[in-house]
Short mmCIF file of C-alpha atoms in Angstrom, two decimals:
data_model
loop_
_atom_site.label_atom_id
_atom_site.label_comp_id
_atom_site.label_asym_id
_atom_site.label_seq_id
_atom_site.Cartn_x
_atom_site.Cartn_y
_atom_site.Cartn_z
CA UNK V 417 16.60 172.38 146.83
CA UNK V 418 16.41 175.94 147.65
CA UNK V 419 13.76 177.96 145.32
CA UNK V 420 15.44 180.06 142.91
CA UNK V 421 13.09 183.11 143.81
CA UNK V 422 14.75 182.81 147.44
CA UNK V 423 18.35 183.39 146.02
CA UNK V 424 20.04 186.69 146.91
CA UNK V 425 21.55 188.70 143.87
CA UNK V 426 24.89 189.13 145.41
CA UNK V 427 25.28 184.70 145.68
CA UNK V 428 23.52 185.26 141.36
CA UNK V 429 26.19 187.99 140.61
CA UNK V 430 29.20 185.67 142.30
CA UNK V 431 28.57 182.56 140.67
CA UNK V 432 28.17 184.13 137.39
CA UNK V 433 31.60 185.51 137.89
CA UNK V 434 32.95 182.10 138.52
CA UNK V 435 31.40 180.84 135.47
CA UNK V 436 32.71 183.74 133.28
CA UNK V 437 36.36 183.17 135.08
CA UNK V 438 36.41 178.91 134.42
CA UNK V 439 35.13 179.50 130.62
CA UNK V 440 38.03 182.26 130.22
CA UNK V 441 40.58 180.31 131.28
CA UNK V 442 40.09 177.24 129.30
CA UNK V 443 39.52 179.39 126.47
CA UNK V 444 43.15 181.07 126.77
CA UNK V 445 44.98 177.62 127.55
CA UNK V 446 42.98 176.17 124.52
CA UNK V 447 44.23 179.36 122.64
CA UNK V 448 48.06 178.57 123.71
CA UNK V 449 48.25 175.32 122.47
CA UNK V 450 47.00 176.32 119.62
CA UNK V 451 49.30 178.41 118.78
CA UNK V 452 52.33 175.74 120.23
CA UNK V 453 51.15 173.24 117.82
CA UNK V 454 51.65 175.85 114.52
CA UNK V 455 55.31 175.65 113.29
CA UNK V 456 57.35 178.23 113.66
CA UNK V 457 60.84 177.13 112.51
CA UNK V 458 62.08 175.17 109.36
CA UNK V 459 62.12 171.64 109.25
CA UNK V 460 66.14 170.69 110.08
CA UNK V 461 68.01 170.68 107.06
CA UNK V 462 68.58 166.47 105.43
CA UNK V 463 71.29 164.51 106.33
CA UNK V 464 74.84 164.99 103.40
CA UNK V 465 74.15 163.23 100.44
CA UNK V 466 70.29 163.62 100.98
CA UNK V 467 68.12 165.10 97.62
CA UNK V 468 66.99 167.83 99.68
CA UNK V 469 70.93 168.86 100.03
CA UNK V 470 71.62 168.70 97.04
CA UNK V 471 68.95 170.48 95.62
CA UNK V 472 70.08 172.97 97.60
CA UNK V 473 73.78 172.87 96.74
CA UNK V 474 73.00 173.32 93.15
CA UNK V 475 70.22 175.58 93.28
CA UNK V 476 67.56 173.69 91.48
CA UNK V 477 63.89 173.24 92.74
CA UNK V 478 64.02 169.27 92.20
CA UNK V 479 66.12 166.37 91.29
CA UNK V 480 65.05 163.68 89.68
CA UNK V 481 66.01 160.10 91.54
CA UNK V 482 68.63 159.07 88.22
CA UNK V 483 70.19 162.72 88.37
CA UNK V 484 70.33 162.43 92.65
CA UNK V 485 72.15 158.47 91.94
CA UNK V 486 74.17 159.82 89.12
CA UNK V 487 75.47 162.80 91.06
CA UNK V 488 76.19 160.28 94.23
CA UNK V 489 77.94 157.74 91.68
CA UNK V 490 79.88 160.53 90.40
CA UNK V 491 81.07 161.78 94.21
CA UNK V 492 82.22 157.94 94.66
CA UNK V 493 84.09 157.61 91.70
CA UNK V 494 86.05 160.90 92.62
CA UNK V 495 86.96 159.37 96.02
CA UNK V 496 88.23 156.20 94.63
CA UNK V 497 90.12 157.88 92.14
CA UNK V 498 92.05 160.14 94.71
CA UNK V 499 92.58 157.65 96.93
CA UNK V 500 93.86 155.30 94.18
CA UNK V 501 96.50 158.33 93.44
CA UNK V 502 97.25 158.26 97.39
CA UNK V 503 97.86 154.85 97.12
CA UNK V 504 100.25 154.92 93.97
CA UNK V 505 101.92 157.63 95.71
CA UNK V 506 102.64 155.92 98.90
CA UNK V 507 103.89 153.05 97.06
CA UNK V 508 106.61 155.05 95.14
CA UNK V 509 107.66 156.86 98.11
CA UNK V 510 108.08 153.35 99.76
CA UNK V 511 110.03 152.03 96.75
CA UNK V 512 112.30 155.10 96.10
CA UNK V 513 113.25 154.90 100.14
CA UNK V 514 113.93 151.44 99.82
CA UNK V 515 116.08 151.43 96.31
CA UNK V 516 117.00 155.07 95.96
CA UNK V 517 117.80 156.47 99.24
CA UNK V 518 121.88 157.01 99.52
CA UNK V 519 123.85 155.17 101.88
CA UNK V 520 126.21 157.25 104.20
CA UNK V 521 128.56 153.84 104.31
CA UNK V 522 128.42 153.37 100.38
CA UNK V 523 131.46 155.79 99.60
CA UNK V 524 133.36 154.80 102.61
CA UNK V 525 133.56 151.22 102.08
CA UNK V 526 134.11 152.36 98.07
CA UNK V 527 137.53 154.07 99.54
CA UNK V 528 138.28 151.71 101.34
CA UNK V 529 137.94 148.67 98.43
CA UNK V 530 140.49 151.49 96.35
CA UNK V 531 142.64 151.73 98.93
CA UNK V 532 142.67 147.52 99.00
CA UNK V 533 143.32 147.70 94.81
CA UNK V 534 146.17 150.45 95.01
CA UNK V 535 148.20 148.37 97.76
CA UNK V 536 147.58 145.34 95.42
CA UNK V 537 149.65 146.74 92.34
CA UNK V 538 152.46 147.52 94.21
CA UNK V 539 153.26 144.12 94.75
CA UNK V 540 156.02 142.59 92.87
CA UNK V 541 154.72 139.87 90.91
CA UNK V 542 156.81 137.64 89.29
CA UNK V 543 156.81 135.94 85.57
CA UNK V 544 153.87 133.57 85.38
CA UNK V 545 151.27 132.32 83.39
CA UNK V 546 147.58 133.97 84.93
CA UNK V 547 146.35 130.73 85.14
CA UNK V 548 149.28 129.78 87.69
CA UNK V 549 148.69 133.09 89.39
CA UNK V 550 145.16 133.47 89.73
CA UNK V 551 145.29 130.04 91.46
CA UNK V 552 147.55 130.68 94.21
CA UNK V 553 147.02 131.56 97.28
CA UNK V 554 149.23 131.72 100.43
CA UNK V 555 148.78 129.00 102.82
CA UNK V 556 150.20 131.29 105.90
CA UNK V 557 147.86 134.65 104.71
CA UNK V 558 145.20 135.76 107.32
CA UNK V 559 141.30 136.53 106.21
CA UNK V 560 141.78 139.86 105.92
CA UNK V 561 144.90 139.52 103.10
CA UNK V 562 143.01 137.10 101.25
CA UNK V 563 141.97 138.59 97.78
CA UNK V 564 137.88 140.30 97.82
CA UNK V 565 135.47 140.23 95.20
CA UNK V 566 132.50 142.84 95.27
CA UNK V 567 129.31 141.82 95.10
CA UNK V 568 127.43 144.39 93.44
CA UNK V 569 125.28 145.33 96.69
CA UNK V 570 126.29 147.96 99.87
CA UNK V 571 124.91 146.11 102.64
CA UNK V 572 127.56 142.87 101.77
CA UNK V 573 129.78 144.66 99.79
CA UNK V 574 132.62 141.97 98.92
CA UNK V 575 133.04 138.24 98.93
CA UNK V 576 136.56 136.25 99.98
CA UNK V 577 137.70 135.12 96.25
CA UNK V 578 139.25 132.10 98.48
CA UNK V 579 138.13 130.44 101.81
CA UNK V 580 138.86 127.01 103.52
CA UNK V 581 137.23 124.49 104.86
CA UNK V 582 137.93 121.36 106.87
CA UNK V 583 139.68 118.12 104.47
CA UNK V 584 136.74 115.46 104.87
CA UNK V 585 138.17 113.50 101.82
CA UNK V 586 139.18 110.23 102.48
CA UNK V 587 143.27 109.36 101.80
CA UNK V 588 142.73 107.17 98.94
CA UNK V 589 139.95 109.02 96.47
CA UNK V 590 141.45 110.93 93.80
CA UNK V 591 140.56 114.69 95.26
CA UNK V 592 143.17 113.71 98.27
CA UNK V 593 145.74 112.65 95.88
CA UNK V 594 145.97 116.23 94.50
CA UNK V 595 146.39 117.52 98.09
CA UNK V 596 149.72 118.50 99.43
CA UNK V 597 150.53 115.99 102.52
CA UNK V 598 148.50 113.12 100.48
CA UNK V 599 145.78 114.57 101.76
CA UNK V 600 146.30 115.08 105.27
CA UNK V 601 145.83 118.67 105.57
CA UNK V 602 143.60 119.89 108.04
CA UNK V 603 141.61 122.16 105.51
CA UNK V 604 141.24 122.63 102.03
CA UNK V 605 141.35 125.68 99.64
CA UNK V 606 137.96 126.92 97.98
CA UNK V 607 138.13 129.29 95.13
CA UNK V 608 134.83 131.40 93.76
CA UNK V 609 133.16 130.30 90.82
CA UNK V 610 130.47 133.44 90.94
CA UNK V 611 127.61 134.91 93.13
CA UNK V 612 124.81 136.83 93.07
CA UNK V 613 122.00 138.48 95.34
CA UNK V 614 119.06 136.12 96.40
CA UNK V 615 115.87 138.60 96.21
CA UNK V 616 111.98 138.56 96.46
CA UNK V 617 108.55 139.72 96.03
CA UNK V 618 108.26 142.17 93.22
CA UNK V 619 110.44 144.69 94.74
CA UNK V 620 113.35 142.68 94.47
CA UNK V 621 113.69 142.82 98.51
CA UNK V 622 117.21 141.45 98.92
CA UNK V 623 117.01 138.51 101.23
CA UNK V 624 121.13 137.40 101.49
CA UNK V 625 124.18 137.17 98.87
CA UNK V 626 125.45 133.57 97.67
CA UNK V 627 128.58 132.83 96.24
CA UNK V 628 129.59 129.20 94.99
CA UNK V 629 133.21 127.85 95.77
CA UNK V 630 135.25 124.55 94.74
CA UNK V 631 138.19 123.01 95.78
CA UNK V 632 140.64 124.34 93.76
CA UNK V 633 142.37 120.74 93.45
CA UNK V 634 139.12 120.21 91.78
CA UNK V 635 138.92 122.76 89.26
CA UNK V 636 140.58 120.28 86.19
CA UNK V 637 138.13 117.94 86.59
CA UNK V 638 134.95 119.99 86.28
CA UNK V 639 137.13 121.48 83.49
CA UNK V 640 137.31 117.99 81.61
CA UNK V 641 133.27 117.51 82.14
CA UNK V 642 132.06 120.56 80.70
CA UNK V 643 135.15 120.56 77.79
CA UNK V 644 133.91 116.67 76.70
CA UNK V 645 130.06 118.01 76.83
CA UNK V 646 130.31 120.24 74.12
CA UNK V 647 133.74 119.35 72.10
CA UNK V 648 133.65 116.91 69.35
CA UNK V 649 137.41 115.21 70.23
CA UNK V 650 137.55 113.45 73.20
CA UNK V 651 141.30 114.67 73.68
CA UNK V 652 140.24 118.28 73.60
CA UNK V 653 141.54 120.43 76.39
CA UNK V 654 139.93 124.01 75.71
CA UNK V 655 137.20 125.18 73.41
CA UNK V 656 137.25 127.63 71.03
CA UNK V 657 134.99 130.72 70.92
CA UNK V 658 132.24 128.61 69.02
CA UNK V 659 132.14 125.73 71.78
CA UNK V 660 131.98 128.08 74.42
CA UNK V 661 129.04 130.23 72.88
CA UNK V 662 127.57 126.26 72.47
CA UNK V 663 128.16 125.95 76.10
CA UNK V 664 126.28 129.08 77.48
CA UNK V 665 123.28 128.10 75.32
CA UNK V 666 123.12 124.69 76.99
CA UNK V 667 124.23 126.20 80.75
CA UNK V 668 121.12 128.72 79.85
CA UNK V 669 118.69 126.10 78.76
CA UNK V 670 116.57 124.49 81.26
CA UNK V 671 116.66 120.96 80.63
CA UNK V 672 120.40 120.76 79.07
CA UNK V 673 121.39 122.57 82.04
CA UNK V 674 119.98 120.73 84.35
CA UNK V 675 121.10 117.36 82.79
CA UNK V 676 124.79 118.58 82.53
CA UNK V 677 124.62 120.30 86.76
CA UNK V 678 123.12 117.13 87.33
CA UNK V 679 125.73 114.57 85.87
CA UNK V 680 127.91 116.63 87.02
CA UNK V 681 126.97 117.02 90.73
CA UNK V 682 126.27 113.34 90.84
CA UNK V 683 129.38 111.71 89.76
CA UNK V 684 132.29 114.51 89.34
CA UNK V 685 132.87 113.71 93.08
CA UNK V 686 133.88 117.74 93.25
CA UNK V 687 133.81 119.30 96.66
CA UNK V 688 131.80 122.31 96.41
CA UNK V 689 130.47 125.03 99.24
CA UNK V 690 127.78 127.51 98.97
CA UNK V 691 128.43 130.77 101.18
CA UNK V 692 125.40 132.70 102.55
CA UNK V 693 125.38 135.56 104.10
CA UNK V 694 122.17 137.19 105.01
CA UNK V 695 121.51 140.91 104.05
CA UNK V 696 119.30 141.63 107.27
CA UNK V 697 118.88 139.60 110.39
CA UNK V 698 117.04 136.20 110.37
CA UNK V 699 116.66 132.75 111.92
CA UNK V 700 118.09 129.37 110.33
CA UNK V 701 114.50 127.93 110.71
CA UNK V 702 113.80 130.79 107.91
CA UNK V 703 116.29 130.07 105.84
CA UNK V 704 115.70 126.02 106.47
CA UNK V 705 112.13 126.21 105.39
CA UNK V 706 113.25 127.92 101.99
CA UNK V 707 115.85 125.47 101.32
CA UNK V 708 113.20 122.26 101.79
CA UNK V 709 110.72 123.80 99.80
CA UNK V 710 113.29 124.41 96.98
CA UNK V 711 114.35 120.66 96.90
CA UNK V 712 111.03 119.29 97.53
CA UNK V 713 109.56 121.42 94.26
CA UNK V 714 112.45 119.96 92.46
CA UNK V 715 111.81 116.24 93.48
CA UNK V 716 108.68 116.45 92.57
CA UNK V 717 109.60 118.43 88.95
CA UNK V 718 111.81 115.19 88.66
CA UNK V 719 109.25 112.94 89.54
CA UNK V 720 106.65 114.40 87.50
CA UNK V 721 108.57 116.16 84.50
CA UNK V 722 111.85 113.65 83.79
CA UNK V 723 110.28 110.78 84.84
CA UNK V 724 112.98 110.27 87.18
CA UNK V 725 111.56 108.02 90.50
CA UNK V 726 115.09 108.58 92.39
CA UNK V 727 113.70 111.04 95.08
CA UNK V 728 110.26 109.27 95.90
CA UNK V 729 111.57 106.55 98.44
CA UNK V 730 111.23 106.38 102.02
CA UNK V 731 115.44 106.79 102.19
CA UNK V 732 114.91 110.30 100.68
CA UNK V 733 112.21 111.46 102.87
CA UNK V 734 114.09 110.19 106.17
CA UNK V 735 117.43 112.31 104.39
CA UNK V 736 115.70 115.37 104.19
CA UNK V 737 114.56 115.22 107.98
CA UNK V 738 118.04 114.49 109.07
CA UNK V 739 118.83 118.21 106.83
CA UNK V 740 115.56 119.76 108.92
CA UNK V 741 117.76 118.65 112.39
CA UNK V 742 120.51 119.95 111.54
CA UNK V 743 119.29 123.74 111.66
CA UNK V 744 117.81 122.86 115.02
CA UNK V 745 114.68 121.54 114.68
CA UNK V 746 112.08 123.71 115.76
CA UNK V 747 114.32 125.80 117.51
CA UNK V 748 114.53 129.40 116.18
CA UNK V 749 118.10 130.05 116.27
CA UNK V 750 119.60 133.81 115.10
CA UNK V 751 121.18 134.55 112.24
CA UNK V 752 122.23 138.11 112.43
CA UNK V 753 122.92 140.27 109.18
CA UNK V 754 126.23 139.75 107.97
CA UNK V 755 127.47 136.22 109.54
CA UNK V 756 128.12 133.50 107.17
CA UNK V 757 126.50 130.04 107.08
CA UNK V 758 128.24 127.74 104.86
CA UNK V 759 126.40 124.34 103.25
CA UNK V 760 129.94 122.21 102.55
CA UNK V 761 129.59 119.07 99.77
CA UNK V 762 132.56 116.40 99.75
CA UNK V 763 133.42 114.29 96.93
CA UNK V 764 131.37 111.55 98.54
CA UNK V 765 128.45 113.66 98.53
CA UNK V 766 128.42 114.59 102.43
CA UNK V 767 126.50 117.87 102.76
CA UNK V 768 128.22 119.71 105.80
CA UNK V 769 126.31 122.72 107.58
CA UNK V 770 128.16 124.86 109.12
CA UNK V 771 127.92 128.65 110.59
CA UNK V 772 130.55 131.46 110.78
CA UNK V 773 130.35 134.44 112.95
CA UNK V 774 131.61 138.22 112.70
CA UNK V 775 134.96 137.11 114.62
CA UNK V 776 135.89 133.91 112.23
CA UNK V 777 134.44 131.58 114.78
CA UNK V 778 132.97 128.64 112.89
CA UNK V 779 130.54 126.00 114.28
CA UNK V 780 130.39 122.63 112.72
CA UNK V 781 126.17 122.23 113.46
CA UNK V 782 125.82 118.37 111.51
CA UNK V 783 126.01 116.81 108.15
CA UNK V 784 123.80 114.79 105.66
CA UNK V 785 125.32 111.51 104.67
CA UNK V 786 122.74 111.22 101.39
CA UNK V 787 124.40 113.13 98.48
CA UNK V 788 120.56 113.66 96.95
CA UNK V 789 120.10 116.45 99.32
CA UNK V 790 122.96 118.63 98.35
CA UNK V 791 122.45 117.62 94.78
CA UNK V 792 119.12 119.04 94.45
CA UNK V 793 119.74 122.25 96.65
CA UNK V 794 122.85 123.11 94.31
CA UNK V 795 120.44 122.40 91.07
CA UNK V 796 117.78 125.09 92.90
CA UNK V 797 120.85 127.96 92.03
CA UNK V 798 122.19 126.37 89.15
CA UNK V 799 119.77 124.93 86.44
CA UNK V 800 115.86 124.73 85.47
CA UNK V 801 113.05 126.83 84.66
CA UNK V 802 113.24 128.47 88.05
CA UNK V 803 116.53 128.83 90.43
CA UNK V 804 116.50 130.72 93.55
CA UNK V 805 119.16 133.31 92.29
CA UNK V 806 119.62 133.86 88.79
CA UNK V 807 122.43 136.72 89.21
CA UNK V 808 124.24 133.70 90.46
CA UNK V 809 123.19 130.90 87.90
CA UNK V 810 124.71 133.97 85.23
CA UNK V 811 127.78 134.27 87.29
CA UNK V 812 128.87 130.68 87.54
CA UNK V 813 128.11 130.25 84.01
CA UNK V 814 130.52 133.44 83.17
CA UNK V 815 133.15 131.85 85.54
CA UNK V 816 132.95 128.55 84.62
CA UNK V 817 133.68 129.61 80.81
CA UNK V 818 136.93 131.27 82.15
CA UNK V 819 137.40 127.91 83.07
CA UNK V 820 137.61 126.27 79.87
CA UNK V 821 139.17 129.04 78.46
CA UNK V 822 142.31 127.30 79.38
CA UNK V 823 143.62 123.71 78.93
CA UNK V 824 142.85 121.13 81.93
CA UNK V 825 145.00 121.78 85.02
CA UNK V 826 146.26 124.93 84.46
CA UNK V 827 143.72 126.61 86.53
CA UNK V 828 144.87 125.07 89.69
CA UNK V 829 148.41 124.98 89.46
CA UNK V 830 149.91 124.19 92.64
CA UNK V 831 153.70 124.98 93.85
CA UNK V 832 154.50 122.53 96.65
#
């Protein structure tokens, strides 16, 4: 080790230097960080919704954590409230689209329906009772002369007062006997008793218009039923205004209704037809799933509510998949808006299916041979608690007191 005595003062002087220059330089990078690590800026301003925000918002030095929840619960209830209005809102606009909204076709088909009733009066009718002329109608006319009722609704605007079907009667029951030919027709004259609009949901969506028809050979004897239900002489052939009001009340009333429909429907041996006509497309498998819920809810309101055992067998079940078939199984075949499908009942208690285009092309698609069927899908629009269309239910009732409004048989005077 070299003696420090022996040391120049020029080597002394330079490694002072170096000293001083080290110490100086981890002084001033100490001195840097220093002044990295003091804050200059603001801390970031809180997330929306946070205390510090509103603190600031309304200008107070501090919130208290009830007044901070209490302003939040108040900023929530605000939102929920407007979007409860938007929601209202929305919902009318839907509704007044749906119901209110004017249809272009509305007044045409209005002029044309005047034009229909102006050509009517000036034809020269001659001398007859109204019963003999409301029940005539000409073998030889074509659809489009036959007589149209309105229906109360723009997208099916009028009904046929009068259609035909095919004679499935056989030559010796009564209902042939009152047919020209003794019966041997090839079709057989249907005359409205009343429809109405089949709608759900509570914005009455409509889902298709149905109108109920009977043979108009059989018009006397559904008059005779309902006259002997309510008159007190068995020879009575009309009722009076007091019997009829009697007869509304027990049409109206849900188990003397359905008792009467039902006698009625089960041993009149009257050939009925419902006519359907859907008010926007749809598929039969639709409509077929309707119609078996309808009859099974009413075999089991039998079952369970009359007491009545007749639609729990194994023959009833096997009946009501023969009616499933007949719409195709679990094919989904179109119905498009305005075509026509037709459910036919005989006097035997048949039910016949059958579907009617735009052109008047009708398709015979099967029948049901038990009359139990047919029974209980007519006493789904006719009579109960519940019925699938009670503008219809009101407008049978109002036709079939028209009915009795005259003696037996007049209704359906025929001129052979």
């Amino acid at each position: 080790m070299p003696n420090p005595q022996s040391i120049s003062p020029l080597r002394t002087l330079l490694a002072q230097r170096g000293v001083c220059r080290c110490s100086s330089v981890q002084q001033r990078l100490l001195s840097s960080t220093r002044r990295n690590a003091s804050p200059t800026q603001a801390p970031p301003i809180s997330g929306y919704g946070s205390a510090e925000l509103l603190r600031r918002h309304h200008k107070q030095e501090l919130l208290t954590p009830s007044q901070v929840a209490k302003a939040e619960r108040a900023r929530s209830v605000k939102r929920m409230r407007w979007s409860a209005y938007g929601i209202v809102a929305c919902a009318a606009a839907i509704f007044g689209t749906i119901v209110l909204y004017p249809d272009p076709r509305k007044a045409e088909r209005r002029r044309l329906l005047d034009l229909q009733e102006e050509e009517k009066t000036d034809v020269v009718k001659l001398d007859a009772p109204p019963s003999i002329g409301g029940g005539l109608v000409d073998p030889l006319a074509k659809p489009d002369d036959v007589e149209q009722v309105p229906t109360g609704t723009s997208t099916i605007p009028t009904f046929p007062k009068t259609i035909h079907l095919p004679s499935t009667a056989p030559a010796s029951s009564p209902a042939a006997a009152n047919e020209p030919n003794n019966g041997q027709q090839s079709s057989v004259e249907y005359q409205l008793v009343g429809l109405g609009v089949r709608t759900v949901s509570i914005l009455s969506i409509q889902v298709y218009v149905v109108g109920l028809y009977i043979a108009v050979s059989d018009i006397a004897a559904l008059q005779e039923r309902l006259v002997h239900s309510v008159a007190a002489a068995d020879v009575a052939t009309t009722l009076v205004p007091g019997e009829k009001k009697t007869l509304r009340e027990k049409l109206l009333d849900k188990d003397e209704g359905e008792d009467l429909w039902n006698a009625i429907i089960r041993d009149g041996n009257l050939r009925t037809a419902f006519r359907i006509v859907p008010t926007r497309a749809t598929d039969f498998m639709h409509l077929r799933d309707g119609f078996v819920r309808g009859v099974t809810a009413r075999s089991a309101h039998f079952a369970s509510d009359r007491q009545d055992l007749s639609f729990q067998d194994e023959s009833f079940g096997q009946a009501l998949n023969e009616f499933k078939s007949v719409f195709g199984g679990t094919a989904r075949r179109k119905l498009p808006k305005g075509e026509v499908l037709l459910l036919s009942r005989d006097a035997r208690g048949t039910m016949g299916v059958y579907s009617e285009d735009n052109t008047g092309t009708r398709v015979h698609m099967g029948e049901v041979a038990d009359e139990r069927v047919g029974r209980l899908l007519a006493l789904n629009y006719l009579a109960g608690a519940q019925v699938s269309s009670e503008p219809l239910r009101k407008s049978v009732i109002d036709g079939v007191l028209e009915f009795v409004e005259r003696p037996v048989g007049t209704v359906a005077t025929q001129v052979v």
